[in-house]
Amino acid sequence: MGVSWFSKKERDVAGQVDFDHLPRHIAIILDGNGRWAKKRGLPRTAGHKVGAETFRSIATYCRDIGIDYLTVYAFSTENWKRPKDEVDTIMALLRQYLLEAIDTMERDNVRLSFMGDLSVLTEELRGLAAQCNEISGRLTGCQCNICVNYGGRAELVHAAQRFARDCLMGLAEPAGLTEEVFEGYLYSAGIPSPDLLIRPGGEQRLSNFLLWQCAYSEFYYTDVLWPDFSKEELHRAIAAYQCRNRRFGGVSGGGV
Ligand code: FPP
């Protein structure tokens, strides 16, 4: 782990979570699947398979400890540039995941929602996503938002287009546009912004993820590759977050 990324206080509390003050919304960039596979002499797709399992166990754990929202970056608008067999494998894993979720989400009380332009997905995938949305409407547990064909800039353009359309139809007017109104046009409408953004895989960049929503999120980076990400690593991230002093641009206020 890149120890130098942590303050002394964060190192001292490594993994010691205060479960009474958890972040309400955690966002994760699923990164490192390909390198995880390469290190083992396996095809990159093997990393994605294990990565999907890791998502399942982390999502379940987030539900168990009472996280309200978990948002993951599963497939970006740029990921279509990858080799066809890799894209096909990711879509097949997503399909498999949704099929299983439809059978289990009611029992598990985990809600599933999607962010991104789903219009380019197959009709079957779109149908499965709609089924998950429909079942989620009856549930109350942790909401997992899976970002598919998602790009932060594309989301902002899409929101601006929708707002402009509403203006043309007389349903909105430019002078009435505030940050709160604009948020209602994003994929994340109604969802609080992430408190904590975790990026495994060693990179320290946002990669076009939740550009608007992460304005005041606390960032946590780790060298651990996503398929190896464990609940202990999640504890480390949450404990580090709990050491931060969130000021939201102000000057006072204690820790989280
Ligand atoms: C990034 O790792 C990972 C992806 C682009 C795909 C993630 C997709 C899944 C885990 C499968 C389906 C998801 C769900 C939620 C069911 P990378 O390939 O860029 O890794 P690298 O940086 O090591 O090459």
Tab-separated table of C-alpha atoms and ligand atoms in Angstrom:
chain	number	residue	atom	x	y	z
A	1	MET	CA	0.000	0.000	0.000
A	2	GLY	CA	1.196	3.549	-0.724
A	3	VAL	CA	1.715	4.498	2.932
A	4	SER	CA	2.887	7.991	1.969
A	5	TRP	CA	-0.666	8.792	0.849
A	6	PHE	CA	-1.852	8.653	4.460
A	7	SER	CA	-1.496	11.182	7.245
A	8	LYS	CA	0.001	9.912	10.527
A	9	LYS	CA	-3.450	9.980	12.126
A	10	GLU	CA	-4.831	7.893	9.264
A	11	ARG	CA	-2.045	5.331	9.692
A	12	ASP	CA	-2.656	5.127	13.417
A	13	VAL	CA	-6.335	4.270	13.015
A	14	ALA	CA	-5.823	1.952	10.019
A	15	GLY	CA	-8.903	-0.228	9.859
A	16	GLN	CA	-10.474	1.054	13.101
A	17	VAL	CA	-13.930	1.998	11.942
A	18	ASP	CA	-16.452	3.963	13.960
A	19	PHE	CA	-19.570	2.149	12.796
A	20	ASP	CA	-21.812	4.855	14.269
A	21	HIS	CA	-20.481	7.474	11.859
A	22	LEU	CA	-20.244	5.769	8.502
A	23	PRO	CA	-20.225	7.613	5.197
A	24	ARG	CA	-23.742	7.569	3.814
A	25	HIS	CA	-22.612	7.159	0.211
A	26	ILE	CA	-19.460	5.387	-0.994
A	27	ALA	CA	-18.368	5.485	-4.655
A	28	ILE	CA	-15.762	3.101	-6.042
A	29	ILE	CA	-13.805	3.073	-9.309
A	30	LEU	CA	-13.359	-0.636	-10.022
A	31	ASP	CA	-9.764	-0.655	-11.247
A	32	GLY	CA	-6.989	-3.204	-11.526
A	33	ASN	CA	-8.847	-6.231	-12.875
A	34	GLY	CA	-6.567	-6.542	-15.909
A	35	ARG	CA	-3.340	-6.275	-13.888
A	36	TRP	CA	-4.650	-8.752	-11.326
A	37	ALA	CA	-5.146	-11.294	-14.136
A	38	LYS	CA	-1.830	-10.502	-15.835
A	39	LYS	CA	0.087	-11.081	-12.592
A	40	ARG	CA	-1.354	-14.586	-12.579
A	41	GLY	CA	-0.748	-15.293	-16.255
A	42	LEU	CA	-4.497	-15.227	-16.925
A	43	PRO	CA	-6.498	-13.390	-19.601
A	44	ARG	CA	-7.757	-9.938	-18.546
A	45	THR	CA	-11.298	-11.280	-18.650
A	46	ALA	CA	-10.460	-13.556	-15.692
A	47	GLY	CA	-9.792	-10.399	-13.666
A	48	HIS	CA	-13.216	-9.019	-14.556
A	49	LYS	CA	-14.878	-12.283	-13.461
A	50	VAL	CA	-13.240	-12.108	-10.035
A	51	GLY	CA	-13.919	-8.350	-9.967
A	52	ALA	CA	-17.648	-8.979	-10.369
A	53	GLU	CA	-17.523	-11.394	-7.403
A	54	THR	CA	-15.658	-8.798	-5.352
A	55	PHE	CA	-18.399	-6.297	-6.157
A	56	ARG	CA	-21.015	-8.769	-4.942
A	57	SER	CA	-19.273	-9.327	-1.604
A	58	ILE	CA	-18.474	-5.642	-1.001
A	59	ALA	CA	-22.063	-4.629	-1.866
A	60	THR	CA	-23.415	-7.224	0.569
A	61	TYR	CA	-21.023	-6.037	3.251
A	62	CYS	CA	-22.026	-2.406	2.691
A	63	ARG	CA	-25.634	-3.459	3.217
A	64	ASP	CA	-24.656	-5.345	6.386
A	65	ILE	CA	-22.948	-2.377	8.016
A	66	GLY	CA	-25.629	0.122	6.979
A	67	ILE	CA	-24.172	2.083	4.065
A	68	ASP	CA	-27.124	3.726	2.282
A	69	TYR	CA	-25.600	4.087	-1.209
A	70	LEU	CA	-22.784	2.363	-3.079
A	71	THR	CA	-21.992	3.603	-6.593
A	72	VAL	CA	-19.503	1.725	-8.775
A	73	TYR	CA	-17.884	2.601	-12.093
A	74	ALA	CA	-18.263	-0.649	-13.994
A	75	PHE	CA	-18.027	0.479	-17.626
A	76	SER	CA	-17.188	3.932	-18.930
A	77	THR	CA	-18.131	5.626	-22.193
A	78	GLU	CA	-14.422	5.167	-23.109
A	79	ASN	CA	-14.300	1.438	-22.319
A	80	TRP	CA	-15.843	0.589	-25.720
A	81	LYS	CA	-12.303	1.107	-27.108
A	82	ARG	CA	-11.211	-2.172	-25.488
A	83	PRO	CA	-10.883	-5.396	-27.491
A	84	LYS	CA	-14.255	-6.839	-28.471
A	85	ASP	CA	-13.849	-10.046	-26.467
A	86	GLU	CA	-13.143	-8.024	-23.311
A	87	VAL	CA	-16.194	-5.798	-23.844
A	88	ASP	CA	-18.309	-8.890	-24.565
A	89	THR	CA	-17.089	-10.551	-21.369
A	90	ILE	CA	-17.899	-7.497	-19.233
A	91	MET	CA	-21.400	-7.310	-20.750
A	92	ALA	CA	-21.877	-11.063	-20.209
A	93	LEU	CA	-20.817	-10.673	-16.558
A	94	LEU	CA	-23.233	-7.807	-16.146
A	95	ARG	CA	-26.023	-9.903	-17.671
A	96	GLN	CA	-25.211	-12.803	-15.343
A	97	TYR	CA	-25.087	-10.460	-12.385
A	98	LEU	CA	-28.485	-8.939	-13.175
A	99	LEU	CA	-30.105	-12.330	-13.785
A	100	GLU	CA	-28.932	-13.516	-10.368
A	101	ALA	CA	-29.843	-10.217	-8.721
A	102	ILE	CA	-33.418	-10.454	-9.989
A	103	ASP	CA	-33.725	-13.749	-8.069
A	104	THR	CA	-31.974	-12.637	-4.903
A	105	MET	CA	-32.366	-8.894	-4.369
A	106	GLU	CA	-35.729	-9.169	-2.616
A	107	ARG	CA	-34.301	-11.725	-0.175
A	108	ASP	CA	-31.101	-9.690	0.288
A	109	ASN	CA	-32.883	-6.323	0.427
A	110	VAL	CA	-30.288	-4.721	-1.865
A	111	ARG	CA	-31.579	-2.181	-4.387
A	112	LEU	CA	-29.965	-1.968	-7.816
A	113	SER	CA	-30.023	1.095	-9.995
A	114	PHE	CA	-28.086	2.201	-13.080
A	115	MET	CA	-26.396	5.387	-14.196
A	116	GLY	CA	-25.293	6.018	-17.739
A	117	ASP	CA	-26.644	5.922	-21.268
A	118	LEU	CA	-28.177	2.453	-21.381
A	119	SER	CA	-29.707	3.034	-24.821
A	120	VAL	CA	-26.738	1.382	-26.551
A	121	LEU	CA	-27.003	-1.829	-24.500
A	122	THR	CA	-28.757	-4.890	-25.874
A	123	GLU	CA	-32.526	-5.040	-25.488
A	124	GLU	CA	-32.090	-7.939	-23.076
A	125	LEU	CA	-29.708	-6.013	-20.804
A	126	ARG	CA	-32.002	-2.993	-20.827
A	127	GLY	CA	-34.930	-5.243	-19.922
A	128	LEU	CA	-32.988	-6.786	-17.030
A	129	ALA	CA	-31.973	-3.338	-15.771
A	130	ALA	CA	-35.626	-2.229	-15.907
A	131	GLN	CA	-36.662	-5.338	-13.938
A	132	CYS	CA	-34.043	-4.572	-11.278
A	133	ASN	CA	-35.309	-0.986	-11.053
A	134	GLU	CA	-38.849	-2.206	-10.692
A	135	ILE	CA	-37.999	-4.683	-7.883
A	136	SER	CA	-35.839	-2.049	-6.155
A	137	GLY	CA	-38.874	0.218	-5.871
A	138	ARG	CA	-40.302	-2.242	-3.319
A	139	LEU	CA	-37.111	-2.497	-1.252
A	140	THR	CA	-35.492	-0.355	1.411
A	141	GLY	CA	-31.898	-1.682	1.730
A	142	CYS	CA	-28.589	-0.330	0.466
A	143	GLN	CA	-28.907	1.137	-3.033
A	144	CYS	CA	-26.174	-0.026	-5.389
A	145	ASN	CA	-25.792	2.184	-8.436
A	146	ILE	CA	-23.922	0.501	-11.265
A	147	CYS	CA	-22.487	2.989	-13.754
A	148	VAL	CA	-22.585	1.489	-17.247
A	149	ASN	CA	-21.676	3.371	-20.401
A	150	TYR	CA	-21.176	6.214	-17.978
A	151	GLY	CA	-19.059	9.337	-18.397
A	152	GLY	CA	-19.180	12.369	-16.129
A	153	ARG	CA	-18.946	14.844	-18.995
A	154	ALA	CA	-21.570	12.971	-21.010
A	155	GLU	CA	-23.847	13.047	-17.958
A	156	LEU	CA	-23.499	16.834	-17.717
A	157	VAL	CA	-24.184	17.300	-21.437
A	158	HIS	CA	-27.181	14.972	-21.205
A	159	ALA	CA	-28.537	16.937	-18.219
A	160	ALA	CA	-28.037	20.252	-20.057
A	161	GLN	CA	-29.873	18.884	-23.110
A	162	ARG	CA	-32.783	17.728	-20.979
A	163	PHE	CA	-32.977	21.091	-19.242
A	164	ALA	CA	-32.875	22.933	-22.586
A	165	ARG	CA	-35.648	20.699	-23.891
A	166	ASP	CA	-37.777	21.481	-20.829
A	167	CYS	CA	-37.170	25.189	-21.475
A	168	LEU	CA	-38.305	24.848	-25.086
A	169	MET	CA	-41.445	23.073	-23.901
A	170	GLY	CA	-42.159	25.805	-21.360
A	171	LEU	CA	-41.600	23.446	-18.409
A	172	ALA	CA	-38.529	25.314	-17.120
A	173	GLU	CA	-36.792	28.617	-17.673
A	174	PRO	CA	-33.084	29.537	-17.710
A	175	ALA	CA	-33.443	32.069	-14.892
A	176	GLY	CA	-34.836	29.327	-12.664
A	177	LEU	CA	-31.772	27.112	-12.998
A	178	THR	CA	-30.011	26.602	-9.671
A	179	GLU	CA	-27.547	23.913	-8.599
A	180	GLU	CA	-30.394	22.034	-6.920
A	181	VAL	CA	-32.571	22.196	-10.041
A	182	PHE	CA	-29.664	21.064	-12.239
A	183	GLU	CA	-28.991	18.101	-9.948
A	184	GLY	CA	-32.490	16.910	-10.721
A	185	TYR	CA	-31.446	16.420	-14.355
A	186	LEU	CA	-28.452	14.207	-13.523
A	187	TYR	CA	-28.547	10.385	-13.483
A	188	SER	CA	-28.031	10.692	-9.732
A	189	ALA	CA	-31.169	12.802	-9.122
A	190	GLY	CA	-32.400	12.278	-5.585
A	191	ILE	CA	-29.206	10.544	-4.408
A	192	PRO	CA	-26.909	12.375	-1.965
A	193	SER	CA	-23.383	13.059	-3.241
A	194	PRO	CA	-20.702	10.470	-2.379
A	195	ASP	CA	-18.999	11.181	0.933
A	196	LEU	CA	-16.101	8.868	0.125
A	197	LEU	CA	-14.617	7.980	-3.258
A	198	ILE	CA	-12.350	4.922	-3.285
A	199	ARG	CA	-9.982	4.147	-6.143
A	200	PRO	CA	-8.123	0.840	-5.933
A	201	GLY	CA	-5.479	-0.083	-8.519
A	202	GLY	CA	-2.858	2.576	-7.700
A	203	GLU	CA	-3.989	5.400	-9.994
A	204	GLN	CA	-4.865	8.779	-8.510
A	205	ARG	CA	-7.318	10.277	-10.935
A	206	LEU	CA	-11.066	10.654	-11.343
A	207	SER	CA	-11.247	9.277	-14.912
A	208	ASN	CA	-14.460	11.126	-15.792
A	209	PHE	CA	-16.395	9.593	-12.873
A	210	LEU	CA	-19.138	11.574	-11.078
A	211	LEU	CA	-17.583	14.942	-11.943
A	212	TRP	CA	-20.412	16.972	-10.447
A	213	GLN	CA	-21.184	14.694	-7.518
A	214	CYS	CA	-17.596	14.358	-6.226
A	215	ALA	CA	-17.091	18.110	-5.746
A	216	TYR	CA	-16.716	17.624	-1.972
A	217	SER	CA	-16.075	13.876	-1.694
A	218	GLU	CA	-13.093	12.622	0.286
A	219	PHE	CA	-10.750	10.586	-1.936
A	220	TYR	CA	-9.030	7.376	-0.840
A	221	TYR	CA	-6.486	5.641	-3.084
A	222	THR	CA	-4.922	2.237	-2.589
A	223	ASP	CA	-2.541	0.045	-4.596
A	224	VAL	CA	-4.715	-2.998	-3.875
A	225	LEU	CA	-6.163	-4.272	-7.162
A	226	TRP	CA	-9.962	-4.431	-7.267
A	227	PRO	CA	-10.265	-8.258	-7.335
A	228	ASP	CA	-8.226	-8.327	-4.069
A	229	PHE	CA	-10.287	-5.584	-2.438
A	230	SER	CA	-11.589	-6.935	0.873
A	231	LYS	CA	-13.750	-5.740	3.714
A	232	GLU	CA	-10.516	-5.023	5.635
A	233	GLU	CA	-9.489	-2.664	2.832
A	234	LEU	CA	-12.936	-1.066	2.989
A	235	HIS	CA	-12.412	-0.603	6.726
A	236	ARG	CA	-9.096	1.133	6.017
A	237	ALA	CA	-10.806	3.476	3.570
A	238	ILE	CA	-13.646	4.289	5.970
A	239	ALA	CA	-11.265	4.778	8.909
A	240	ALA	CA	-9.154	7.167	6.797
A	241	TYR	CA	-12.327	9.035	5.803
A	242	GLN	CA	-13.300	9.341	9.438
A	243	CYS	CA	-10.005	11.154	10.118
A	244	ARG	CA	-10.767	13.844	7.578
A	245	ASN	CA	-12.055	17.246	8.555
A	246	ARG	CA	-14.770	18.048	6.040
A	247	ARG	CA	-15.227	21.791	5.756
A	248	PHE	CA	-17.165	22.082	2.477
A	249	GLY	CA	-15.347	25.326	1.771
A	250	GLY	CA	-15.936	26.723	5.241
A	251	VAL	CA	-13.417	27.136	8.038
A	252	SER	CA	-14.934	25.496	11.107
A	253	GLY	CA	-16.537	22.167	11.969
A	254	GLY	CA	-15.111	19.030	13.505
A	255	GLY	CA	-14.396	15.696	11.874
A	256	VAL	CA	-17.064	13.649	10.129
B	1	FPP	C1	-11.271	-1.781	-14.694
B	1	FPP	O1	-10.134	-2.599	-14.578
B	1	FPP	C2	-12.486	-2.582	-14.767
B	1	FPP	C3	-13.408	-2.529	-15.771
B	1	FPP	C4	-13.285	-1.617	-16.913
B	1	FPP	C5	-14.585	-3.424	-15.792
B	1	FPP	C6	-15.246	-3.698	-14.473
B	1	FPP	C7	-16.318	-4.683	-14.689
B	1	FPP	C8	-16.633	-5.703	-13.871
B	1	FPP	C9	-16.004	-5.918	-12.561
B	1	FPP	C10	-17.661	-6.719	-14.279
B	1	FPP	C11	-19.090	-6.352	-14.194
B	1	FPP	C12	-19.445	-5.461	-13.098
B	1	FPP	C13	-20.437	-5.616	-12.194
B	1	FPP	C14	-20.631	-4.527	-11.210
B	1	FPP	C15	-21.302	-6.783	-12.095
B	1	FPP	P1	-9.059	-2.583	-15.752
B	1	FPP	O2	-9.421	-3.641	-16.726
B	1	FPP	O3	-8.936	-1.210	-16.328
B	1	FPP	O4	-7.767	-2.980	-14.964
B	1	FPP	P2	-6.263	-2.588	-15.357
B	1	FPP	O5	-6.129	-1.116	-15.071
B	1	FPP	O6	-5.467	-3.427	-14.413
B	1	FPP	O7	-6.049	-2.951	-16.787
